[in-house]
Each structure stands twice: as structure tokens, then as C-alpha cells.
Amino acid sequence: MSLLRSVLRNRALLRDFVVRDLKSRYVGSAMGFFWSVIFPVVNLFVYMFVFRLVLKARWGDPGSDPTYPGDGSPGETALVMLAGILAWAAFAETMSRGTNSLVENANLIKKVVFPSEILPPYLTISSIVNMLIGMPIVLFGVIVFSDRRPGLELLAVPLLLVLQAAFTIGLTYLLSALNAMVRDVYHIIGVATTVWMFATPIFYPAKMVRDSYQSLGGGFGSFMLPLGWILEINPMHWLIDSWQRVLVFQLWPQWDLVFRFVLATVLMLVVGGAVFRDNRKSFPDLL
């Protein structure tokens, strides 16, 4: 709670950091913030070309999977991937930048009385804003390439945004504190982010993992290990599945997954906040 009170007390500084970060992304650029729209549009057409024309991929098959909420078309596949990538990109960017945020701002932390606890929140808010700019592109693609129309399910968007921001802030508090103590954490996170991305159903349906098994052992002692446990311990799967359902399929999220993510968010805020708070006074010496 002390971190929250400090962030609220320094909300004007937090706002200034967010505005400065958003401006610095496109300083000197003729297109400015329109790049946040252009990137999702280009990605959408790239995915449409690759998965509709080249691979003729399908995200799911309603015939063989009655629980699948869509029609399984390649166009739908591209939109589902784009929705997942938007959410993942905002999360991964904050996790990467946030892990090294204390080190990068060491001059402020060491020389003045600077509230270092605003660093993870401002990076998170900045990434969420960029994600919001790209989100209408997904909705536009749904309107153009399917017969669905945005409905009341979009009321779940603020909830998902708050949960994603809170989870990211808690995780970044933890990682930034650990990186201040051991610089290797930043490099480990670079590798871990890639592994985590491919372990999350962004480029493939979750059903593919649930139906997969890994053979362990050999001969008469071999047995098949189901791979569904990967999804059961992956909070980003719970979040991105919710984004895909709300944005692309125009359905309410699966509330059991949302509840799991709420628990993971609370745990991450408690653990990350405690580690950051307990080591905050030693940051100037560590840096």
C-alpha cells in the first residue's frame, strides 16, 4: 500500500513521464502517433496475406470442435493473431524496458530524492496507450472480414486493461528490483520473453496444446505426458484468450480464466511490491 500511496502522491510526475515517453517515441517523425495505427494495419495485411493466401491456415474447425466460437477462416486466423500480438507486445515491451528501468534512471535515483516506484507504472501506461491506439484496427478488421459487430462484450475491455496493467506493474516491480541487484536478470528476461511468447497460444490455437502429448522414457517404460499443463500455469494465456474472445469473436471472456488471472495479478502485486519496497532504500547503493 505504501507504493500505491507514493504513486498517487506523485501522479503529476507520473503523468509527465508518460507524456514524455509517448512523445519521445515519434520525435522528429512526420507521421507522429499515426505510426501506432500504421503498424497494426501493416501487420493485419501481412497476416491476411500469409495465412489466407499462402498457408490457407485455420485457427479452428467448428466441425471437429463444437466449442470453437468462430468459423475457422484464414481471415479470422489473422485477426485472432493480431489481437494476441497487440496484447503481448504491450506486455513484453513493458517487461523488457521495466526490468532495466532502475539502471537506466540511475542518475535520478542516486542524485535526487526521486520516487523510483513510478517507473514501472509509467512504462506500463505508455505501452497500454499504444495498445489502445491499435485496438480499433482489430475491430475494423472484424467488421470488414466477418459478419460480427461490436456489442456489449466490449464492456469487458476496461477490466482486461486494468488487470493487464496491474499484472505487468507487479511483475516489473519484481524484475526491476532483482535486476538492480543482479544485472544478468535483464539478459535472462530477453530470452525468457521469447520462450514465454511461443508458450502462449498467439500463433496457434490452445486446443493444439491441450490435445498434444510428449513421449517420455523409452521401451516398455515410456509414457505419454499431456502438454495441457503449459496452459494451466501460463497467466498470459488466460489474458490473451480473453482479449481474443472479446475483440475478435465478440464474446464475453471465460470468467474462470479471468478469475485465475485476477489471483495471479494479486499475487504478483503483493510479491513484486514487497520485493521492490524492501529494497528501495538500497537502490542508490546498488546502482
PDB file of C-alpha atoms in Angstrom:
ATOM      1  CA  MET A   1       0.000   0.000   0.000  1.00  0.00           C
ATOM      2  CA  SER A   2       2.917   2.344   0.618  1.00  0.00           C
ATOM      3  CA  LEU A   3       3.926   2.069  -3.036  1.00  0.00           C
ATOM      4  CA  LEU A   4       0.383   2.848  -4.152  1.00  0.00           C
ATOM      5  CA  ARG A   5       0.196   5.885  -1.884  1.00  0.00           C
ATOM      6  CA  SER A   6       3.524   7.125  -3.213  1.00  0.00           C
ATOM      7  CA  VAL A   7       2.447   6.661  -6.834  1.00  0.00           C
ATOM      8  CA  LEU A   8      -0.791   8.544  -6.189  1.00  0.00           C
ATOM      9  CA  ARG A   9       1.086  11.289  -4.373  1.00  0.00           C
ATOM     10  CA  ASN A  10       3.413  11.670  -7.373  1.00  0.00           C
ATOM     11  CA  ARG A  11       0.704  11.294 -10.027  1.00  0.00           C
ATOM     12  CA  ALA A  12       1.626  14.628 -11.644  1.00  0.00           C
ATOM     13  CA  LEU A  13       5.203  13.421 -12.150  1.00  0.00           C
ATOM     14  CA  LEU A  14       3.854  10.075 -13.366  1.00  0.00           C
ATOM     15  CA  ARG A  15       1.705  11.857 -15.952  1.00  0.00           C
ATOM     16  CA  ASP A  16       4.673  13.929 -17.128  1.00  0.00           C
ATOM     17  CA  PHE A  17       6.779  10.790 -17.573  1.00  0.00           C
ATOM     18  CA  VAL A  18       4.019   9.111 -19.592  1.00  0.00           C
ATOM     19  CA  VAL A  19       3.567  12.133 -21.865  1.00  0.00           C
ATOM     20  CA  ARG A  20       7.309  12.481 -22.327  1.00  0.00           C
ATOM     21  CA  ASP A  21       7.662   8.801 -23.226  1.00  0.00           C
ATOM     22  CA  LEU A  22       4.806   8.904 -25.734  1.00  0.00           C
ATOM     23  CA  LYS A  23       6.254  11.991 -27.401  1.00  0.00           C
ATOM     24  CA  SER A  24       9.786  10.592 -27.491  1.00  0.00           C
ATOM     25  CA  ARG A  25       8.646   7.511 -29.392  1.00  0.00           C
ATOM     26  CA  TYR A  26       7.989   9.532 -32.520  1.00  0.00           C
ATOM     27  CA  VAL A  27      10.017  12.719 -32.010  1.00  0.00           C
ATOM     28  CA  GLY A  28      11.074  14.140 -35.345  1.00  0.00           C
ATOM     29  CA  SER A  29       8.643  11.865 -37.171  1.00  0.00           C
ATOM     30  CA  ALA A  30       6.341  13.390 -39.778  1.00  0.00           C
ATOM     31  CA  MET A  31       3.637  10.767 -39.080  1.00  0.00           C
ATOM     32  CA  GLY A  32       3.807  11.089 -35.307  1.00  0.00           C
ATOM     33  CA  PHE A  33       1.289   8.974 -33.408  1.00  0.00           C
ATOM     34  CA  PHE A  34      -0.136   7.663 -36.678  1.00  0.00           C
ATOM     35  CA  TRP A  35       2.673   5.114 -36.610  1.00  0.00           C
ATOM     36  CA  SER A  36       0.776   3.426 -33.777  1.00  0.00           C
ATOM     37  CA  VAL A  37      -2.048   2.910 -36.281  1.00  0.00           C
ATOM     38  CA  ILE A  38       0.128   2.081 -39.274  1.00  0.00           C
ATOM     39  CA  PHE A  39       1.965  -0.790 -37.570  1.00  0.00           C
ATOM     40  CA  PRO A  40      -1.222  -2.759 -36.727  1.00  0.00           C
ATOM     41  CA  VAL A  41      -2.629  -2.105 -40.220  1.00  0.00           C
ATOM     42  CA  VAL A  42       0.542  -3.404 -41.886  1.00  0.00           C
ATOM     43  CA  ASN A  43       0.575  -6.393 -39.558  1.00  0.00           C
ATOM     44  CA  LEU A  44      -3.051  -7.129 -40.371  1.00  0.00           C
ATOM     45  CA  PHE A  45      -2.409  -7.214 -44.117  1.00  0.00           C
ATOM     46  CA  VAL A  46       0.758  -9.276 -43.648  1.00  0.00           C
ATOM     47  CA  TYR A  47      -1.120 -11.858 -41.579  1.00  0.00           C
ATOM     48  CA  MET A  48      -4.014 -11.839 -44.043  1.00  0.00           C
ATOM     49  CA  PHE A  49      -1.618 -12.490 -46.937  1.00  0.00           C
ATOM     50  CA  VAL A  50       0.426 -15.186 -45.190  1.00  0.00           C
ATOM     51  CA  PHE A  51      -2.403 -17.110 -43.555  1.00  0.00           C
ATOM     52  CA  ARG A  52      -5.189 -16.621 -46.105  1.00  0.00           C
ATOM     53  CA  LEU A  53      -3.300 -16.802 -49.404  1.00  0.00           C
ATOM     54  CA  VAL A  54      -0.094 -18.693 -48.644  1.00  0.00           C
ATOM     55  CA  LEU A  55      -0.718 -21.115 -45.802  1.00  0.00           C
ATOM     56  CA  LYS A  56      -4.528 -21.215 -46.029  1.00  0.00           C
ATOM     57  CA  ALA A  57      -4.406 -21.646 -42.281  1.00  0.00           C
ATOM     58  CA  ARG A  58      -7.368 -22.083 -39.971  1.00  0.00           C
ATOM     59  CA  TRP A  59      -7.426 -21.144 -36.316  1.00  0.00           C
ATOM     60  CA  GLY A  60     -10.085 -23.706 -35.552  1.00  0.00           C
ATOM     61  CA  ASP A  61     -12.604 -26.054 -37.113  1.00  0.00           C
ATOM     62  CA  PRO A  62     -16.184 -25.714 -35.867  1.00  0.00           C
ATOM     63  CA  GLY A  63     -16.949 -29.112 -37.404  1.00  0.00           C
ATOM     64  CA  SER A  64     -14.446 -31.039 -35.313  1.00  0.00           C
ATOM     65  CA  ASP A  65     -14.528 -28.703 -32.318  1.00  0.00           C
ATOM     66  CA  PRO A  66     -18.086 -27.682 -31.350  1.00  0.00           C
ATOM     67  CA  THR A  67     -16.742 -25.348 -28.657  1.00  0.00           C
ATOM     68  CA  TYR A  68     -14.854 -23.226 -31.192  1.00  0.00           C
ATOM     69  CA  PRO A  69     -16.601 -19.831 -31.337  1.00  0.00           C
ATOM     70  CA  GLY A  70     -15.594 -18.791 -34.881  1.00  0.00           C
ATOM     71  CA  ASP A  71     -15.803 -20.007 -38.465  1.00  0.00           C
ATOM     72  CA  GLY A  72     -12.136 -21.008 -38.729  1.00  0.00           C
ATOM     73  CA  SER A  73     -11.440 -18.890 -41.814  1.00  0.00           C
ATOM     74  CA  PRO A  74      -7.899 -17.721 -42.617  1.00  0.00           C
ATOM     75  CA  GLY A  75      -9.038 -14.114 -42.253  1.00  0.00           C
ATOM     76  CA  GLU A  76     -10.285 -14.859 -38.777  1.00  0.00           C
ATOM     77  CA  THR A  77      -6.960 -16.542 -38.026  1.00  0.00           C
ATOM     78  CA  ALA A  78      -5.105 -13.337 -38.899  1.00  0.00           C
ATOM     79  CA  LEU A  79      -7.369 -11.235 -36.674  1.00  0.00           C
ATOM     80  CA  VAL A  80      -7.030 -13.614 -33.727  1.00  0.00           C
ATOM     81  CA  MET A  81      -3.257 -13.469 -34.047  1.00  0.00           C
ATOM     82  CA  LEU A  82      -3.273  -9.692 -34.348  1.00  0.00           C
ATOM     83  CA  ALA A  83      -5.374  -9.332 -31.178  1.00  0.00           C
ATOM     84  CA  GLY A  84      -2.949 -11.580 -29.331  1.00  0.00           C
ATOM     85  CA  ILE A  85       0.091  -9.763 -30.662  1.00  0.00           C
ATOM     86  CA  LEU A  86      -1.250  -6.344 -29.601  1.00  0.00           C
ATOM     87  CA  ALA A  87      -1.702  -7.504 -26.015  1.00  0.00           C
ATOM     88  CA  TRP A  88       1.569  -9.421 -25.942  1.00  0.00           C
ATOM     89  CA  ALA A  89       3.593  -6.564 -27.474  1.00  0.00           C
ATOM     90  CA  ALA A  90       2.393  -4.130 -24.795  1.00  0.00           C
ATOM     91  CA  PHE A  91       3.226  -6.637 -22.061  1.00  0.00           C
ATOM     92  CA  ALA A  92       6.613  -7.699 -23.450  1.00  0.00           C
ATOM     93  CA  GLU A  93       7.732  -4.123 -24.135  1.00  0.00           C
ATOM     94  CA  THR A  94       6.974  -3.062 -20.575  1.00  0.00           C
ATOM     95  CA  MET A  95       8.603  -6.147 -19.092  1.00  0.00           C
ATOM     96  CA  SER A  96      11.784  -5.569 -21.103  1.00  0.00           C
ATOM     97  CA  ARG A  97      12.050  -1.814 -20.515  1.00  0.00           C
ATOM     98  CA  GLY A  98      10.806  -2.046 -16.940  1.00  0.00           C
ATOM     99  CA  THR A  99      13.369  -4.654 -15.935  1.00  0.00           C
ATOM    100  CA  ASN A 100      16.162  -2.210 -16.770  1.00  0.00           C
ATOM    101  CA  SER A 101      14.300   0.943 -15.698  1.00  0.00           C
ATOM    102  CA  LEU A 102      16.182   1.430 -12.426  1.00  0.00           C
ATOM    103  CA  VAL A 103      19.548   1.010 -14.128  1.00  0.00           C
ATOM    104  CA  GLU A 104      18.644   3.391 -16.951  1.00  0.00           C
ATOM    105  CA  ASN A 105      17.470   6.043 -14.485  1.00  0.00           C
ATOM    106  CA  ALA A 106      20.327   5.536 -12.021  1.00  0.00           C
ATOM    107  CA  ASN A 107      21.363   9.204 -12.337  1.00  0.00           C
ATOM    108  CA  LEU A 108      17.975  10.326 -10.993  1.00  0.00           C
ATOM    109  CA  ILE A 109      17.793   7.712  -8.258  1.00  0.00           C
ATOM    110  CA  LYS A 110      21.310   8.415  -6.964  1.00  0.00           C
ATOM    111  CA  LYS A 111      21.398  12.205  -7.109  1.00  0.00           C
ATOM    112  CA  VAL A 112      17.947  13.380  -6.029  1.00  0.00           C
ATOM    113  CA  VAL A 113      15.040  12.230  -3.897  1.00  0.00           C
ATOM    114  CA  PHE A 114      13.311  10.521  -6.808  1.00  0.00           C
ATOM    115  CA  PRO A 115      10.229   8.265  -6.413  1.00  0.00           C
ATOM    116  CA  SER A 116      11.564   5.224  -8.257  1.00  0.00           C
ATOM    117  CA  GLU A 117       8.231   3.449  -7.751  1.00  0.00           C
ATOM    118  CA  ILE A 118       6.684   5.463 -10.605  1.00  0.00           C
ATOM    119  CA  LEU A 119       8.997   3.913 -13.210  1.00  0.00           C
ATOM    120  CA  PRO A 120       7.162   0.597 -13.782  1.00  0.00           C
ATOM    121  CA  PRO A 121       3.695   2.269 -13.793  1.00  0.00           C
ATOM    122  CA  TYR A 122       4.655   4.956 -16.320  1.00  0.00           C
ATOM    123  CA  LEU A 123       6.157   2.409 -18.710  1.00  0.00           C
ATOM    124  CA  THR A 124       3.063   0.239 -18.360  1.00  0.00           C
ATOM    125  CA  ILE A 125       0.655   3.101 -19.026  1.00  0.00           C
ATOM    126  CA  SER A 126       2.651   4.215 -22.065  1.00  0.00           C
ATOM    127  CA  SER A 127       2.507   0.728 -23.601  1.00  0.00           C
ATOM    128  CA  ILE A 128      -1.201   0.379 -22.818  1.00  0.00           C
ATOM    129  CA  VAL A 129      -1.903   3.684 -24.597  1.00  0.00           C
ATOM    130  CA  ASN A 130      -0.131   2.422 -27.715  1.00  0.00           C
ATOM    131  CA  MET A 131      -2.083  -0.813 -27.479  1.00  0.00           C
ATOM    132  CA  LEU A 132      -5.351   1.157 -27.319  1.00  0.00           C
ATOM    133  CA  ILE A 133      -4.396   3.030 -30.490  1.00  0.00           C
ATOM    134  CA  GLY A 134      -4.018  -0.263 -32.364  1.00  0.00           C
ATOM    135  CA  MET A 135      -7.113  -1.920 -30.915  1.00  0.00           C
ATOM    136  CA  PRO A 136      -9.636  -0.250 -33.299  1.00  0.00           C
ATOM    137  CA  ILE A 137      -7.760  -1.849 -36.197  1.00  0.00           C
ATOM    138  CA  VAL A 138      -8.752  -5.273 -34.888  1.00  0.00           C
ATOM    139  CA  LEU A 139     -12.388  -4.182 -34.526  1.00  0.00           C
ATOM    140  CA  PHE A 140     -12.324  -2.708 -38.034  1.00  0.00           C
ATOM    141  CA  GLY A 141     -10.969  -5.989 -39.401  1.00  0.00           C
ATOM    142  CA  VAL A 142     -13.726  -7.911 -37.609  1.00  0.00           C
ATOM    143  CA  ILE A 143     -16.389  -5.680 -39.188  1.00  0.00           C
ATOM    144  CA  VAL A 144     -14.876  -5.948 -42.676  1.00  0.00           C
ATOM    145  CA  PHE A 145     -13.911  -9.620 -42.740  1.00  0.00           C
ATOM    146  CA  SER A 146     -16.750 -11.163 -40.729  1.00  0.00           C
ATOM    147  CA  ASP A 147     -20.435 -10.701 -40.030  1.00  0.00           C
ATOM    148  CA  ARG A 148     -19.843  -9.857 -36.353  1.00  0.00           C
ATOM    149  CA  ARG A 149     -20.411  -6.400 -34.915  1.00  0.00           C
ATOM    150  CA  PRO A 150     -19.045  -4.950 -31.667  1.00  0.00           C
ATOM    151  CA  GLY A 151     -21.523  -5.341 -28.825  1.00  0.00           C
ATOM    152  CA  LEU A 152     -21.828  -5.189 -25.066  1.00  0.00           C
ATOM    153  CA  GLU A 153     -18.902  -7.586 -24.758  1.00  0.00           C
ATOM    154  CA  LEU A 154     -16.608  -4.582 -25.234  1.00  0.00           C
ATOM    155  CA  LEU A 155     -17.579  -3.545 -21.701  1.00  0.00           C
ATOM    156  CA  ALA A 156     -15.029  -6.161 -20.613  1.00  0.00           C
ATOM    157  CA  VAL A 157     -12.208  -4.127 -22.224  1.00  0.00           C
ATOM    158  CA  PRO A 158     -11.647  -1.773 -19.236  1.00  0.00           C
ATOM    159  CA  LEU A 159     -11.492  -4.761 -16.880  1.00  0.00           C
ATOM    160  CA  LEU A 160      -8.911  -6.520 -19.032  1.00  0.00           C
ATOM    161  CA  LEU A 161      -6.872  -3.321 -19.372  1.00  0.00           C
ATOM    162  CA  VAL A 162      -6.771  -2.797 -15.608  1.00  0.00           C
ATOM    163  CA  LEU A 163      -5.831  -6.421 -14.970  1.00  0.00           C
ATOM    164  CA  GLN A 164      -3.117  -6.400 -17.633  1.00  0.00           C
ATOM    165  CA  ALA A 165      -1.671  -3.146 -16.303  1.00  0.00           C
ATOM    166  CA  ALA A 166      -1.727  -4.344 -12.683  1.00  0.00           C
ATOM    167  CA  PHE A 167      -0.127  -7.705 -13.516  1.00  0.00           C
ATOM    168  CA  THR A 168       2.561  -6.019 -15.604  1.00  0.00           C
ATOM    169  CA  ILE A 169       3.346  -3.446 -12.920  1.00  0.00           C
ATOM    170  CA  GLY A 170       3.657  -6.122 -10.230  1.00  0.00           C
ATOM    171  CA  LEU A 171       5.947  -8.249 -12.403  1.00  0.00           C
ATOM    172  CA  THR A 172       8.046  -5.240 -13.395  1.00  0.00           C
ATOM    173  CA  TYR A 173       8.457  -4.176  -9.762  1.00  0.00           C
ATOM    174  CA  LEU A 174       9.880  -7.624  -9.046  1.00  0.00           C
ATOM    175  CA  LEU A 175      12.153  -7.800 -12.095  1.00  0.00           C
ATOM    176  CA  SER A 176      13.489  -4.250 -11.799  1.00  0.00           C
ATOM    177  CA  ALA A 177      14.433  -4.814  -8.154  1.00  0.00           C
ATOM    178  CA  LEU A 178      16.149  -8.110  -8.982  1.00  0.00           C
ATOM    179  CA  ASN A 179      17.980  -6.510 -11.917  1.00  0.00           C
ATOM    180  CA  ALA A 180      19.287  -3.750  -9.667  1.00  0.00           C
ATOM    181  CA  MET A 181      20.913  -6.479  -7.579  1.00  0.00           C
ATOM    182  CA  VAL A 182      21.975  -8.803 -10.419  1.00  0.00           C
ATOM    183  CA  ARG A 183      22.351  -7.289 -13.899  1.00  0.00           C
ATOM    184  CA  ASP A 184      22.047 -10.702 -15.546  1.00  0.00           C
ATOM    185  CA  VAL A 185      18.296 -10.587 -14.946  1.00  0.00           C
ATOM    186  CA  TYR A 186      17.839  -8.188 -17.874  1.00  0.00           C
ATOM    187  CA  HIS A 187      19.539 -10.592 -20.299  1.00  0.00           C
ATOM    188  CA  ILE A 188      17.657 -13.591 -18.911  1.00  0.00           C
ATOM    189  CA  ILE A 189      14.355 -11.788 -19.431  1.00  0.00           C
ATOM    190  CA  GLY A 190      15.239 -11.185 -23.084  1.00  0.00           C
ATOM    191  CA  VAL A 191      15.434 -14.953 -23.648  1.00  0.00           C
ATOM    192  CA  ALA A 192      12.545 -15.787 -21.320  1.00  0.00           C
ATOM    193  CA  THR A 193      10.230 -13.378 -23.163  1.00  0.00           C
ATOM    194  CA  THR A 194      10.718 -15.250 -26.439  1.00  0.00           C
ATOM    195  CA  VAL A 195      10.138 -18.628 -24.785  1.00  0.00           C
ATOM    196  CA  TRP A 196       7.059 -17.306 -22.976  1.00  0.00           C
ATOM    197  CA  MET A 197       5.636 -15.875 -26.207  1.00  0.00           C
ATOM    198  CA  PHE A 198       5.794 -19.194 -28.043  1.00  0.00           C
ATOM    199  CA  ALA A 199       4.433 -21.000 -24.984  1.00  0.00           C
ATOM    200  CA  THR A 200       1.368 -18.740 -25.206  1.00  0.00           C
ATOM    201  CA  PRO A 201      -1.326 -19.531 -27.821  1.00  0.00           C
ATOM    202  CA  ILE A 202      -0.843 -16.472 -30.012  1.00  0.00           C
ATOM    203  CA  PHE A 203       0.211 -18.099 -33.273  1.00  0.00           C
ATOM    204  CA  TYR A 204      -1.636 -21.378 -32.707  1.00  0.00           C
ATOM    205  CA  PRO A 205      -4.911 -22.419 -31.024  1.00  0.00           C
ATOM    206  CA  ALA A 206      -4.859 -23.515 -27.391  1.00  0.00           C
ATOM    207  CA  LYS A 207      -6.612 -26.746 -28.381  1.00  0.00           C
ATOM    208  CA  MET A 208      -3.477 -27.797 -30.233  1.00  0.00           C
ATOM    209  CA  VAL A 209      -1.574 -27.833 -26.923  1.00  0.00           C
ATOM    210  CA  ARG A 210      -4.383 -29.452 -24.940  1.00  0.00           C
ATOM    211  CA  ASP A 211      -4.532 -32.331 -27.437  1.00  0.00           C
ATOM    212  CA  SER A 212      -0.741 -32.815 -27.565  1.00  0.00           C
ATOM    213  CA  TYR A 213       1.347 -35.332 -25.656  1.00  0.00           C
ATOM    214  CA  GLN A 214       5.092 -35.708 -25.137  1.00  0.00           C
ATOM    215  CA  SER A 215       6.576 -39.195 -25.038  1.00  0.00           C
ATOM    216  CA  LEU A 216       8.897 -39.691 -22.064  1.00  0.00           C
ATOM    217  CA  GLY A 217      11.192 -42.624 -21.440  1.00  0.00           C
ATOM    218  CA  GLY A 218      11.743 -45.465 -23.863  1.00  0.00           C
ATOM    219  CA  GLY A 219      10.809 -49.040 -24.469  1.00  0.00           C
ATOM    220  CA  PHE A 220       8.340 -50.572 -22.032  1.00  0.00           C
ATOM    221  CA  GLY A 221       8.927 -47.758 -19.555  1.00  0.00           C
ATOM    222  CA  SER A 222       7.736 -44.952 -21.830  1.00  0.00           C
ATOM    223  CA  PHE A 223       4.590 -42.967 -21.143  1.00  0.00           C
ATOM    224  CA  MET A 224       2.773 -40.023 -22.683  1.00  0.00           C
ATOM    225  CA  LEU A 225       2.766 -36.732 -20.778  1.00  0.00           C
ATOM    226  CA  PRO A 226      -0.074 -34.320 -21.676  1.00  0.00           C
ATOM    227  CA  LEU A 227       1.120 -30.796 -22.508  1.00  0.00           C
ATOM    228  CA  GLY A 228      -2.009 -29.023 -21.351  1.00  0.00           C
ATOM    229  CA  TRP A 229      -0.262 -28.137 -18.069  1.00  0.00           C
ATOM    230  CA  ILE A 230       1.630 -25.438 -20.004  1.00  0.00           C
ATOM    231  CA  LEU A 231      -1.628 -23.527 -20.401  1.00  0.00           C
ATOM    232  CA  GLU A 232      -2.717 -24.196 -16.828  1.00  0.00           C
ATOM    233  CA  ILE A 233       0.305 -22.343 -15.402  1.00  0.00           C
ATOM    234  CA  ASN A 234       0.529 -19.574 -18.014  1.00  0.00           C
ATOM    235  CA  PRO A 235      -1.276 -16.391 -16.888  1.00  0.00           C
ATOM    236  CA  MET A 236      -0.673 -14.689 -20.235  1.00  0.00           C
ATOM    237  CA  HIS A 237      -2.706 -17.434 -21.921  1.00  0.00           C
ATOM    238  CA  TRP A 238      -5.620 -16.585 -19.632  1.00  0.00           C
ATOM    239  CA  LEU A 239      -5.322 -12.895 -20.540  1.00  0.00           C
ATOM    240  CA  ILE A 240      -4.764 -13.223 -24.277  1.00  0.00           C
ATOM    241  CA  ASP A 241      -7.556 -15.771 -24.651  1.00  0.00           C
ATOM    242  CA  SER A 242      -9.846 -13.185 -23.048  1.00  0.00           C
ATOM    243  CA  TRP A 243      -8.669 -10.452 -25.443  1.00  0.00           C
ATOM    244  CA  GLN A 244      -9.213 -12.695 -28.462  1.00  0.00           C
ATOM    245  CA  ARG A 245     -12.730 -13.639 -27.395  1.00  0.00           C
ATOM    246  CA  VAL A 246     -13.762 -10.052 -26.672  1.00  0.00           C
ATOM    247  CA  LEU A 247     -12.160  -8.320 -29.670  1.00  0.00           C
ATOM    248  CA  VAL A 248     -12.456 -10.926 -32.435  1.00  0.00           C
ATOM    249  CA  PHE A 249     -15.282 -13.293 -31.504  1.00  0.00           C
ATOM    250  CA  GLN A 250     -17.374 -10.613 -29.754  1.00  0.00           C
ATOM    251  CA  LEU A 251     -17.908 -12.920 -26.777  1.00  0.00           C
ATOM    252  CA  TRP A 252     -17.543 -12.408 -23.060  1.00  0.00           C
ATOM    253  CA  PRO A 253     -14.255 -13.773 -21.709  1.00  0.00           C
ATOM    254  CA  GLN A 254     -14.216 -17.119 -19.970  1.00  0.00           C
ATOM    255  CA  TRP A 255     -14.732 -15.990 -16.406  1.00  0.00           C
ATOM    256  CA  ASP A 256     -12.826 -18.887 -14.899  1.00  0.00           C
ATOM    257  CA  LEU A 257      -9.728 -17.725 -16.796  1.00  0.00           C
ATOM    258  CA  VAL A 258     -10.366 -14.139 -15.724  1.00  0.00           C
ATOM    259  CA  PHE A 259     -10.632 -15.256 -12.102  1.00  0.00           C
ATOM    260  CA  ARG A 260      -7.326 -17.127 -12.389  1.00  0.00           C
ATOM    261  CA  PHE A 261      -5.706 -14.023 -13.828  1.00  0.00           C
ATOM    262  CA  VAL A 262      -7.099 -11.895 -11.005  1.00  0.00           C
ATOM    263  CA  LEU A 263      -5.451 -14.238  -8.485  1.00  0.00           C
ATOM    264  CA  ALA A 264      -2.168 -14.146 -10.432  1.00  0.00           C
ATOM    265  CA  THR A 265      -2.352 -10.338 -10.552  1.00  0.00           C
ATOM    266  CA  VAL A 266      -2.919 -10.009  -6.809  1.00  0.00           C
ATOM    267  CA  LEU A 267      -0.056 -12.425  -6.118  1.00  0.00           C
ATOM    268  CA  MET A 268       2.275 -10.548  -8.466  1.00  0.00           C
ATOM    269  CA  LEU A 269       1.397  -7.166  -6.964  1.00  0.00           C
ATOM    270  CA  VAL A 270       1.955  -8.438  -3.429  1.00  0.00           C
ATOM    271  CA  VAL A 271       5.237 -10.233  -4.163  1.00  0.00           C
ATOM    272  CA  GLY A 272       6.626  -7.690  -6.611  1.00  0.00           C
ATOM    273  CA  GLY A 273       5.603  -4.745  -4.491  1.00  0.00           C
ATOM    274  CA  ALA A 274       7.116  -6.275  -1.338  1.00  0.00           C
ATOM    275  CA  VAL A 275      10.467  -7.021  -3.014  1.00  0.00           C
ATOM    276  CA  PHE A 276      10.619  -3.532  -4.531  1.00  0.00           C
ATOM    277  CA  ARG A 277       9.602  -1.801  -1.290  1.00  0.00           C
ATOM    278  CA  ASP A 278      12.040  -3.751   0.889  1.00  0.00           C
ATOM    279  CA  ASN A 279      14.989  -2.946  -1.387  1.00  0.00           C
ATOM    280  CA  ARG A 280      14.033   0.603  -2.390  1.00  0.00           C
ATOM    281  CA  LYS A 281      16.365   2.317   0.099  1.00  0.00           C
ATOM    282  CA  SER A 282      19.337   0.309  -1.156  1.00  0.00           C
ATOM    283  CA  PHE A 283      18.821   1.159  -4.837  1.00  0.00           C
ATOM    284  CA  PRO A 284      21.205   4.162  -4.845  1.00  0.00           C
ATOM    285  CA  ASP A 285      23.995   1.982  -3.479  1.00  0.00           C
ATOM    286  CA  LEU A 286      23.208  -0.922  -5.801  1.00  0.00           C
ATOM    287  CA  LEU A 287      23.191   1.338  -8.844  1.00  0.00           C
TER     288      LEU A 287
END
